[in-house]
Tab-separated table of C-alpha atoms in Angstrom:
chain	number	residue	atom	x	y	z
A	311	MET	CA	-7.270	-27.714	-18.624
A	312	SER	CA	-6.602	-24.453	-16.762
A	313	VAL	CA	-3.169	-22.993	-15.981
A	314	ARG	CA	-3.767	-23.821	-12.312
A	315	GLN	CA	-4.583	-27.461	-13.061
A	316	VAL	CA	-1.497	-27.860	-15.250
A	317	LEU	CA	0.770	-26.357	-12.605
A	318	THR	CA	-0.741	-28.556	-9.905
A	319	LEU	CA	-0.182	-31.683	-12.003
A	320	VAL	CA	3.430	-30.823	-12.800
A	321	SER	CA	4.190	-29.732	-9.233
A	322	ASN	CA	2.882	-33.018	-7.846
A	323	ASN	CA	4.936	-35.122	-10.271
A	324	ALA	CA	8.050	-33.138	-11.141
A	325	GLY	CA	8.573	-30.699	-8.298
A	326	PRO	CA	8.415	-26.884	-8.016
A	327	ILE	CA	11.467	-26.080	-10.176
A	328	SER	CA	10.011	-27.897	-13.190
A	329	THR	CA	6.729	-26.145	-12.493
A	330	VAL	CA	8.354	-22.740	-12.786
A	331	LEU	CA	10.207	-23.680	-15.979
A	332	LEU	CA	6.984	-24.916	-17.558
A	333	ALA	CA	5.053	-21.832	-16.456
A	334	CYS	CA	7.706	-19.439	-17.786
A	335	GLY	CA	7.713	-21.193	-21.159
A	336	ALA	CA	3.930	-21.263	-21.279
A	337	ALA	CA	3.778	-17.568	-20.380
A	338	TYR	CA	6.131	-16.660	-23.211
A	339	LEU	CA	4.250	-18.729	-25.817
A	340	LEU	CA	0.863	-17.502	-24.663
A	341	LYS	CA	1.922	-13.862	-24.792
A	342	GLN	CA	3.290	-14.315	-28.309
A	343	TYR	CA	0.003	-15.905	-29.339
A	344	VAL	CA	-1.991	-12.996	-27.878
A	345	ARG	CA	0.203	-10.558	-29.778
A	346	ARG	CA	-0.493	-12.336	-33.072
A	347	VAL	CA	-4.241	-12.590	-32.489
A	348	MET	CA	-4.782	-9.038	-31.227
A	349	GLY	CA	-2.157	-7.286	-33.316
A	350	GLU	CA	0.790	-5.234	-32.146
A	351	ASN	CA	-1.108	-1.952	-32.440
A	352	ASN	CA	-4.205	-2.995	-30.550
A	353	ASN	CA	-4.872	-0.461	-27.766
A	354	SER	CA	-5.795	-3.100	-25.213
A	355	LEU	CA	-2.819	-5.346	-25.972
A	356	GLU	CA	-0.511	-4.111	-23.237
A	357	VAL	CA	-3.225	-4.241	-20.576
A	358	THR	CA	-4.108	-7.778	-21.632
A	359	LEU	CA	-0.483	-8.911	-21.547
A	360	THR	CA	0.128	-7.227	-18.207
A	361	THR	CA	-2.886	-8.868	-16.607
A	362	LEU	CA	-1.848	-12.220	-18.077
A	363	ASN	CA	1.679	-11.764	-16.761
A	364	ASN	CA	0.413	-10.871	-13.283
A	365	THR	CA	-1.932	-13.843	-13.121
A	366	ILE	CA	0.750	-16.320	-14.198
A	367	ASN	CA	3.276	-14.883	-11.735
A	368	ASN	CA	0.851	-15.175	-8.824
A	369	THR	CA	-0.234	-18.677	-9.835
A	370	ILE	CA	3.425	-19.707	-9.925
A	371	SER	CA	3.837	-18.295	-6.414
A	372	ASP	CA	1.023	-20.514	-5.166
A	373	TYR	CA	2.801	-23.654	-6.400
A	374	THR	CA	6.428	-22.905	-5.590
A	375	ALA	CA	6.160	-22.563	-1.856
A	376	GLY	CA	8.667	-25.338	-1.456
A	377	PHE	CA	11.522	-23.043	-2.377
A	378	THR	CA	10.106	-19.492	-2.378
A	379	GLU	CA	9.013	-19.664	1.248
A	380	GLU	CA	12.601	-19.983	2.371
A	381	GLY	CA	12.926	-16.264	1.676
A	382	LYS	CA	10.423	-15.607	4.433
A	383	GLY	CA	11.518	-15.574	8.022
A	384	SER	CA	9.846	-16.678	11.227
A	385	LEU	CA	9.779	-14.573	14.336
A	386	GLN	CA	12.549	-15.345	16.768
A	387	ASP	CA	12.772	-14.805	20.483
A	388	GLY	CA	13.948	-11.331	21.349
A	389	ARG	CA	12.928	-7.801	20.461
A	390	VAL	CA	10.438	-7.088	17.675
A	391	LEU	CA	9.357	-3.561	16.745
A	392	VAL	CA	5.844	-2.628	15.552
A	393	LEU	CA	5.294	1.030	14.629
A	394	GLY	CA	7.112	2.560	17.562
A	395	ARG	CA	6.202	-0.206	20.016
A	396	SER	CA	8.784	-2.741	21.163
A	397	TYR	CA	7.879	-6.250	22.292
A	398	SER	CA	10.082	-8.895	23.854
A	399	LEU	CA	9.310	-12.410	22.668
A	400	PRO	CA	8.203	-14.821	23.958
A	401	GLU	CA	7.287	-12.931	27.152
A	402	GLU	CA	5.104	-10.350	25.375
A	403	ARG	CA	3.844	-12.495	22.513
A	404	THR	CA	0.181	-12.090	23.467
A	405	ALA	CA	0.444	-8.306	23.507
A	406	PHE	CA	2.342	-8.415	20.219
A	407	GLU	CA	-0.294	-10.589	18.532
A	408	GLU	CA	-3.133	-8.405	19.815
A	409	ASP	CA	-1.365	-5.388	18.352
A	410	VAL	CA	-0.938	-7.055	14.942
A	411	GLU	CA	-4.504	-8.332	14.984
A	412	SER	CA	-5.817	-4.800	15.479
A	413	PHE	CA	-4.624	-3.700	12.047
A	414	LEU	CA	-7.198	-3.976	9.305
A	415	TRP	CA	-5.915	-6.641	6.928
A	416	PHE	CA	-6.938	-6.296	3.296
A	417	SER	CA	-6.171	-9.091	0.867
A	418	TYR	CA	-7.186	-10.172	-2.613
A	419	ARG	CA	-10.945	-10.631	-2.999
A	420	ARG	CA	-13.065	-12.241	-5.682
A	421	ASN	CA	-16.633	-11.787	-6.928
A	422	PHE	CA	-16.993	-8.106	-6.140
A	423	ARG	CA	-18.864	-5.654	-8.324
A	424	ALA	CA	-16.989	-4.922	-11.524
A	425	ILE	CA	-14.749	-1.885	-11.512
A	426	GLY	CA	-16.439	0.779	-13.642
A	427	GLY	CA	-15.741	0.494	-17.326
A	428	THR	CA	-14.052	-2.913	-16.971
A	429	GLN	CA	-14.889	-6.575	-16.421
A	430	PHE	CA	-12.641	-6.988	-13.363
A	431	THR	CA	-14.473	-8.670	-10.461
A	432	SER	CA	-11.320	-9.793	-8.639
A	433	ASP	CA	-8.005	-8.101	-7.959
A	434	ARG	CA	-6.047	-11.332	-7.674
A	435	GLY	CA	-2.768	-11.051	-9.532
A	436	TRP	CA	-2.645	-7.254	-9.774
A	437	GLY	CA	-4.175	-5.574	-6.707
A	438	CYS	CA	-1.611	-6.282	-3.978
A	439	MET	CA	-0.309	-2.693	-3.786
A	440	LEU	CA	-3.858	-1.355	-3.693
A	441	ARG	CA	-4.599	-3.645	-0.748
A	442	CYS	CA	-1.408	-2.503	0.966
A	443	ILE	CA	-2.290	1.172	0.673
A	444	GLN	CA	-5.728	0.287	2.046
A	445	MET	CA	-4.036	-1.273	5.087
A	446	LEU	CA	-1.792	1.726	5.629
A	447	TYR	CA	-4.561	4.270	5.225
A	448	SER	CA	-7.079	2.358	7.347
A	449	HIS	CA	-4.524	2.177	10.161
A	450	THR	CA	-4.036	5.919	9.808
A	451	LEU	CA	-7.786	6.465	10.155
A	452	ILE	CA	-7.893	4.243	13.232
A	453	ARG	CA	-4.998	6.226	14.700
A	454	HIS	CA	-6.781	9.452	13.695
A	455	ASN	CA	-10.092	8.493	15.336
A	456	PHE	CA	-8.737	6.520	18.283
A	457	SER	CA	-5.062	6.168	19.199
A	458	ARG	CA	-2.075	3.883	18.772
A	459	ASP	CA	-3.345	1.960	21.826
A	460	TRP	CA	-6.634	0.972	20.202
A	461	ARG	CA	-7.249	-2.763	20.031
A	462	TRP	CA	-9.695	-4.638	17.851
A	463	LYS	CA	-13.227	-4.500	19.172
A	464	PHE	CA	-16.512	-3.504	17.645
A	465	CYS	CA	-17.715	0.061	17.929
A	466	PRO	CA	-19.680	2.301	15.538
A	467	LYS	CA	-16.706	4.441	14.478
A	468	TYR	CA	-14.550	1.384	13.722
A	469	ASN	CA	-17.435	-0.100	11.730
A	470	GLU	CA	-17.729	3.163	9.814
A	471	ILE	CA	-14.034	3.066	8.906
A	472	LEU	CA	-14.275	-0.526	7.683
A	473	ARG	CA	-17.392	0.335	5.678
A	474	ASP	CA	-15.392	2.840	3.602
A	475	PHE	CA	-12.959	0.092	2.501
A	476	LEU	CA	-15.433	-2.620	1.486
A	477	ASP	CA	-15.388	-3.763	-2.146
A	478	ASP	CA	-18.207	-1.403	-3.032
A	479	PRO	CA	-18.103	1.108	-5.902
A	480	ASN	CA	-19.614	3.634	-3.482
A	481	GLY	CA	-17.000	3.059	-0.786
A	482	LEU	CA	-14.693	6.014	-0.283
A	483	TYR	CA	-11.549	3.865	-0.320
A	484	SER	CA	-12.771	0.697	-2.008
A	485	ILE	CA	-10.654	-1.280	-4.456
A	486	GLN	CA	-12.880	0.150	-7.189
A	487	GLN	CA	-12.217	3.757	-6.217
A	488	ILE	CA	-8.459	3.338	-5.754
A	489	ALA	CA	-8.121	1.516	-9.076
A	490	LYS	CA	-10.019	4.266	-10.885
A	491	ALA	CA	-8.054	7.021	-9.169
A	492	GLY	CA	-4.899	5.345	-10.445
A	493	CYS	CA	-6.168	5.791	-13.990
A	494	SER	CA	-5.584	9.535	-13.664
A	495	ALA	CA	-1.894	8.732	-13.127
A	496	GLY	CA	-1.786	6.558	-16.230
A	497	LYS	CA	-2.381	3.191	-14.585
A	498	ASP	CA	-4.990	1.049	-16.298
A	499	VAL	CA	-7.208	-1.108	-14.124
A	500	GLY	CA	-5.628	-4.538	-13.871
A	501	THR	CA	-2.020	-3.337	-13.867
A	502	TRP	CA	0.330	-3.122	-10.923
A	503	PHE	CA	0.690	0.057	-8.916
A	504	GLY	CA	3.971	1.147	-7.416
A	505	PRO	CA	4.259	2.906	-4.037
A	506	ASN	CA	4.122	6.392	-5.538
A	507	THR	CA	0.998	5.707	-7.615
A	508	ALA	CA	-0.720	4.176	-4.588
A	509	ALA	CA	0.186	7.179	-2.446
A	510	GLN	CA	-1.090	9.617	-5.075
A	511	SER	CA	-4.358	7.701	-5.428
A	512	ILE	CA	-5.054	7.896	-1.699
A	513	ARG	CA	-4.185	11.600	-1.703
A	514	VAL	CA	-6.725	12.193	-4.473
A	515	LEU	CA	-9.488	10.189	-2.787
A	516	SER	CA	-8.920	11.808	0.604
A	517	GLU	CA	-9.848	15.178	-0.854
A	518	PHE	CA	-13.426	13.979	-1.349
A	519	HIS	CA	-13.741	13.026	2.336
A	520	LYS	CA	-14.681	16.520	3.397
A	521	ASP	CA	-15.582	15.835	7.022
A	522	LEU	CA	-12.466	13.790	7.782
A	523	ASN	CA	-10.221	16.672	8.896
A	524	LEU	CA	-7.108	14.890	7.646
A	525	ASN	CA	-4.558	16.347	5.254
A	526	VAL	CA	-2.705	13.872	3.015
A	527	GLN	CA	0.585	15.058	1.517
A	528	VAL	CA	2.975	13.153	-0.755
A	529	VAL	CA	6.628	14.183	-0.813
A	530	MET	CA	7.958	14.235	-4.357
A	531	ASP	CA	11.387	13.702	-5.899
A	532	ASN	CA	13.034	12.768	-2.578
A	533	PHE	CA	12.742	16.385	-1.422
A	534	MET	CA	10.700	17.469	1.601
A	535	CYS	CA	10.099	21.188	2.129
A	536	VAL	CA	8.922	21.754	5.701
A	537	GLU	CA	7.498	25.157	4.829
A	538	ASP	CA	5.243	23.668	2.161
A	539	ILE	CA	4.038	20.832	4.393
A	540	VAL	CA	3.082	23.360	7.066
A	541	PHE	CA	1.329	25.486	4.434
A	542	PHE	CA	-0.980	22.630	3.472
A	543	SER	CA	-1.407	21.429	7.061
A	544	THR	CA	-2.797	24.666	8.487
A	545	THR	CA	-6.153	26.287	7.828
A	546	GLU	CA	-6.120	29.281	5.531
A	547	ASP	CA	-8.157	31.547	7.800
A	548	THR	CA	-7.035	30.720	11.365
A	549	GLY	CA	-3.758	28.865	10.888
A	550	ASP	CA	-4.978	25.933	12.980
A	551	TRP	CA	-3.191	22.623	12.484
A	552	ILE	CA	-4.880	19.962	10.349
A	553	PRO	CA	-3.842	16.389	11.264
A	554	LEU	CA	-1.368	15.179	8.661
A	555	LEU	CA	-0.623	11.930	6.855
A	556	LEU	CA	2.785	12.361	5.252
A	557	LEU	CA	3.709	9.829	2.556
A	558	ILE	CA	7.327	9.758	1.361
A	559	PRO	CA	8.065	7.617	-1.723
A	560	LEU	CA	11.728	6.611	-1.768
A	561	ARG	CA	14.198	4.937	-4.058
A	562	LEU	CA	16.803	2.975	-2.083
A	563	GLY	CA	18.926	1.832	-5.009
A	564	LEU	CA	18.781	1.013	-8.703
A	565	SER	CA	17.907	-2.677	-8.909
A	566	GLU	CA	18.410	-3.623	-5.249
A	567	CYS	CA	18.468	-1.866	-1.892
A	568	ASN	CA	21.734	-0.337	-0.775
A	569	ASN	CA	22.677	-1.595	2.685
A	570	ILE	CA	23.525	1.916	3.870
A	571	TYR	CA	19.783	2.681	4.019
A	572	MET	CA	18.888	-0.168	6.367
A	573	ASP	CA	19.429	1.702	9.639
A	574	PRO	CA	17.544	4.877	8.575
A	575	ILE	CA	14.570	2.753	7.457
A	576	LYS	CA	14.552	0.933	10.797
A	577	THR	CA	14.769	4.304	12.559
A	578	CYS	CA	11.586	5.373	10.759
A	579	PHE	CA	9.722	2.383	12.222
A	580	ASP	CA	10.997	3.344	15.686
A	581	LEU	CA	9.263	6.727	15.558
A	582	PRO	CA	5.852	7.047	17.258
A	583	GLN	CA	4.464	8.940	14.256
A	584	ASN	CA	5.142	6.057	11.876
A	585	VAL	CA	2.114	4.326	10.334
A	586	GLY	CA	4.027	1.846	8.192
A	587	ALA	CA	5.313	1.579	4.658
A	588	VAL	CA	4.207	0.062	1.361
A	589	GLY	CA	6.715	-1.709	-0.822
A	590	GLY	CA	7.744	-5.309	-1.253
A	591	ARG	CA	9.917	-7.446	-3.434
A	592	PRO	CA	9.736	-7.475	-7.251
A	593	ASN	CA	6.143	-8.055	-8.389
A	594	SER	CA	4.787	-8.521	-4.841
A	595	ALA	CA	3.652	-5.720	-2.549
A	596	PHE	CA	3.522	-5.878	1.260
A	597	TYR	CA	2.447	-3.577	4.091
A	598	PHE	CA	5.455	-3.171	6.373
A	599	ILE	CA	4.737	-2.493	10.046
A	600	GLY	CA	8.088	-2.998	11.768
A	601	TYR	CA	11.188	-5.137	11.898
A	602	GLN	CA	13.149	-7.751	13.787
A	603	HIS	CA	16.911	-7.635	13.425
A	604	ASP	CA	17.570	-6.955	9.705
A	605	ARG	CA	14.244	-8.239	8.426
A	606	LEU	CA	11.107	-6.191	7.827
A	607	LEU	CA	7.821	-7.279	9.397
A	608	TYR	CA	4.815	-7.227	7.074
A	609	LEU	CA	1.195	-8.120	6.482
A	610	ASP	CA	0.711	-10.051	3.256
A	611	PRO	CA	-2.249	-9.319	0.923
A	612	HIS	CA	-1.630	-12.388	-1.279
A	613	VAL	CA	-4.523	-14.445	0.059
A	614	THR	CA	-7.685	-14.594	-2.044
A	615	GLN	CA	-10.957	-14.419	-0.114
A	616	GLU	CA	-14.594	-14.065	-1.071
A	617	SER	CA	-15.731	-10.457	-1.241
A	618	LEU	CA	-18.477	-9.300	1.117
A	619	ASN	CA	-21.537	-8.137	-0.796
A	620	PRO	CA	-22.643	-4.835	0.769
A	621	ASP	CA	-26.234	-5.589	-0.303
A	622	THR	CA	-26.440	-8.810	1.701
A	623	ILE	CA	-24.682	-7.952	4.981
A	624	ASP	CA	-25.594	-5.801	7.947
A	625	LEU	CA	-23.626	-2.610	7.269
A	626	ASP	CA	-24.244	-1.447	10.837
A	627	LYS	CA	-22.278	-4.426	12.115
A	628	ILE	CA	-20.033	-5.717	9.369
A	629	PRO	CA	-18.803	-9.322	9.824
A	630	ASP	CA	-15.115	-8.474	10.102
A	631	GLU	CA	-13.368	-11.728	11.016
A	632	THR	CA	-11.707	-11.961	7.605
A	633	TYR	CA	-10.304	-8.435	7.930
A	634	HIS	CA	-7.963	-9.269	10.803
A	635	THR	CA	-5.072	-11.701	11.184
A	636	ARG	CA	-2.297	-12.541	13.606
A	637	LYS	CA	-0.104	-13.894	10.823
A	638	VAL	CA	2.929	-11.822	9.951
A	639	ASP	CA	5.997	-12.545	7.845
A	640	LEU	CA	9.531	-11.208	7.744
A	641	LEU	CA	11.324	-10.090	4.589
A	642	PRO	CA	15.141	-10.120	4.534
A	643	TRP	CA	16.585	-6.739	3.602
A	644	GLU	CA	18.385	-8.114	0.551
A	645	GLN	CA	15.031	-9.146	-0.988
A	646	LEU	CA	13.417	-5.722	-0.580
A	647	ASP	CA	12.620	-3.875	-3.798
A	648	PRO	CA	14.245	-0.413	-3.752
A	649	SER	CA	10.927	1.339	-4.430
A	650	ILE	CA	9.100	1.994	-1.156
A	651	ALA	CA	6.874	4.648	0.426
A	652	ILE	CA	7.045	5.278	4.159
A	653	ALA	CA	4.325	7.149	6.046
A	654	PHE	CA	3.881	9.230	9.186
A	655	TYR	CA	0.813	10.547	11.000
A	656	CYS	CA	1.058	13.826	12.914
A	657	ARG	CA	-2.043	14.654	14.909
A	658	THR	CA	-0.639	17.955	16.197
A	659	ARG	CA	1.943	20.540	15.153
A	660	ASP	CA	4.090	19.359	18.054
A	661	ASP	CA	4.001	15.839	16.597
A	662	PHE	CA	5.172	17.217	13.261
A	663	ASP	CA	7.941	19.312	14.783
A	664	GLU	CA	9.132	16.311	16.785
A	665	LEU	CA	9.087	14.162	13.647
A	666	CYS	CA	11.113	16.729	11.711
A	667	GLY	CA	13.698	16.816	14.494
A	668	GLU	CA	14.065	13.037	14.461
A	669	LEU	CA	14.274	12.927	10.669
A	670	ARG	CA	16.971	15.605	10.603
A	671	ALA	CA	19.037	13.820	13.214
A	672	ASP	CA	18.867	10.210	12.067
A	673	VAL	CA	17.232	9.892	8.641
A	674	THR	CA	18.187	12.818	6.396
A	675	SER	CA	21.759	13.464	7.481
A	676	GLY	CA	25.040	11.863	6.484
A	677	ALA	CA	25.962	9.570	3.623
A	678	ASN	CA	22.950	7.312	4.239
A	679	SER	CA	20.339	10.081	4.034
A	680	LEU	CA	17.024	8.706	2.759
A	681	PHE	CA	15.901	12.005	1.238
A	682	GLU	CA	16.646	15.717	1.252
A	683	MET	CA	14.910	17.966	3.754
A	684	ALA	CA	14.821	21.780	3.811
A	685	GLU	CA	13.127	24.259	6.123
A	686	LYS	CA	12.421	26.841	3.419
A	687	ARG	CA	11.399	26.506	-0.187
A	688	PRO	CA	14.283	27.114	-2.618
A	689	SER	CA	13.824	30.197	-4.793
A	690	TYR	CA	13.627	28.148	-7.979
A	691	MET	CA	10.593	26.174	-6.757
A	692	THR	CA	7.038	27.239	-7.596
A	693	PRO	CA	5.115	28.384	-4.492
A	694	PRO	CA	2.424	25.924	-3.368
A	695	ARG	CA	-1.235	26.533	-4.045
A	696	ARG	CA	-4.365	25.087	-2.598
A	697	HIS	CA	-6.363	23.196	-5.218
A	698	PRO	CA	-9.083	21.120	-3.531
A	699	LEU	CA	-10.924	18.715	-5.770
A	700	GLU	CA	-14.650	19.059	-6.003
A	701	ASN	CA	-16.785	16.022	-6.746
A	702	LEU	CA	-16.208	12.846	-8.654
A	703	PRO	CA	-18.321	13.027	-11.808
A	704	GLU	CA	-21.435	10.923	-11.962
A	705	ASN	CA	-20.778	7.468	-13.431
A	706	TYR	CA	-17.052	7.984	-12.846
A	707	THR	CA	-15.246	5.329	-14.892
A	708	ALA	CA	-11.753	4.069	-15.495
A	709	GLU	CA	-11.407	6.362	-18.492
A	710	TYR	CA	-11.767	9.518	-16.400
A	711	GLU	CA	-8.506	11.487	-16.508
A	712	ASP	CA	-9.338	14.897	-15.049
A	713	LEU	CA	-8.257	14.291	-11.458
A	714	ASN	CA	-5.350	16.494	-10.442
A	715	THR	CA	-2.271	14.337	-10.148
A	716	GLU	CA	0.024	16.785	-11.871
A	717	ASP	CA	2.649	16.300	-9.199
A	718	ALA	CA	2.734	12.529	-9.611
A	719	ALA	CA	6.132	11.132	-10.498
A	720	ASP	CA	6.729	9.109	-13.624
A	721	SER	CA	5.734	5.509	-13.039
A	722	ASP	CA	9.264	4.403	-13.879
A	723	SER	CA	10.218	5.522	-10.374
A	724	ASP	CA	8.052	2.704	-9.046
A	725	GLY	CA	10.559	-0.023	-9.575
A	726	PHE	CA	8.571	-3.216	-9.249
A	727	GLU	CA	5.528	-2.066	-11.192
A	728	ILE	CA	7.473	-1.976	-14.436
A	729	ILE	CA	6.602	-5.109	-16.396
A	730	SER	CA	8.519	-6.556	-19.306
A	731	ASN	CA	6.473	-7.866	-22.182
A	732	SER	CA	9.397	-9.459	-23.933
C-alpha cells in the first residue's frame, strides 16, 4: 500500500490530525531505515532523504486541507492590488480576474522527460520554487515584449514565450534547465530551491538568450549599488540602456517576518515597475503578485498536471489552457517565510531612476528599511566586471559545475529551503 493510500484511509476514518501524526511517525521511521540501508556516508543519502521528506510533506498537505486551508484567505470586497494596478471588488472583479488570468501559471507537472543525469520525470514535492521563478520570469518577458496592459490571447510572440518554458530539455527556461542551473549553486536536482538560488539560476540562463535584450541582475547581501546596476544595464560601446530585471533577495527576520517590514513590502507591489516576488511559507513556495489588506496575493504552483510532450503537440499553437488560472489565494503576513525575493522590471533608464527614487523614499529609509541602497560603490568593494557566459556544454547534465555563480549567497540565507534530516 502506498503512502497516499495509507493517508487517505486514515484521513477518512480518523481525521486530518491523526493523519499528520501518522505521516510524521512514518517519515521518521522510513528515513532511519534508509540511513541504515544506504549507510551514513553514502553520497546520495542526503538527496534521497530530502526528496523523501519533500514528497511526504506535500502528500500530507493534500490530505490536511481540513485545517491547513484555514490559513488561506478569500478575497473580500474592497481594494485589491495587483502589480501596481488597483481594483475595487466586486465592481471590478471581471477586470481583476482577466488580469490574473493573463499571467502564465506554472505548476507541478508529471511525466516529462527526465532531467539530465537523473531519473526525475516529475517535480512534485520539490519544484515549487522553480515553478514560481518561471511565473515571475515569464511575466517579465510578457511585460518586456508587450506591456502591463496585455491580456491573454494567442499571438506568435506569446506562443514563443510559452514555448521556452515547456517541460523540454531544450527549452530555454524549462524545469530541466532551471534545475540543472541550480546545480552550479550547490543544489542537487530534487531538492528545494530558496528565492536566492532561483534568482541566480534565472540570471545564469538569461545570459544564453542572446537576442532577448534583457539584463538580469541579482542584488546580493541586502546591498544595492546603483552605480553597479547602471554599469551592467548600459551597453559598453554606446552607453544605451538595456531593459533590466532587478531581483532583490531579502531576509525579513530570523524565523518569522518582522511586522515592521509589512508596509515597505506592500509599497513594492504598488510600484508600476514591480513584477512580483517569490517566497512562501516554510516548505511551500508561491508567486506573489499583490495584496489585500495585510495578506499577500499569490498564484499557487502546488497542483500536479500532466506535462505537455513537445513531440506530440503543435508548437506553433501550443494548447495553453492549463497554463492560465483565475484562482488566487491570500497568505496572512504572519505565515510568510522571512526569505523572499522581490523583482522589478525597468524598460528604460527613466523607469529605473523613478524606481530608485521610490525605493529611497519609502523602502530603504528609516527603521523598517528592507535593504541598503547607495549611489556609489564603496571603496572597499571590488569594481564590477562583465563576464558573459558562452554556451552550455553539449550533453549538459546535473553534474556540471562550471557556470559562474560566484556571487551566489550561501544557501543558508534561503530560509525555507533548509531541510532537517533529524
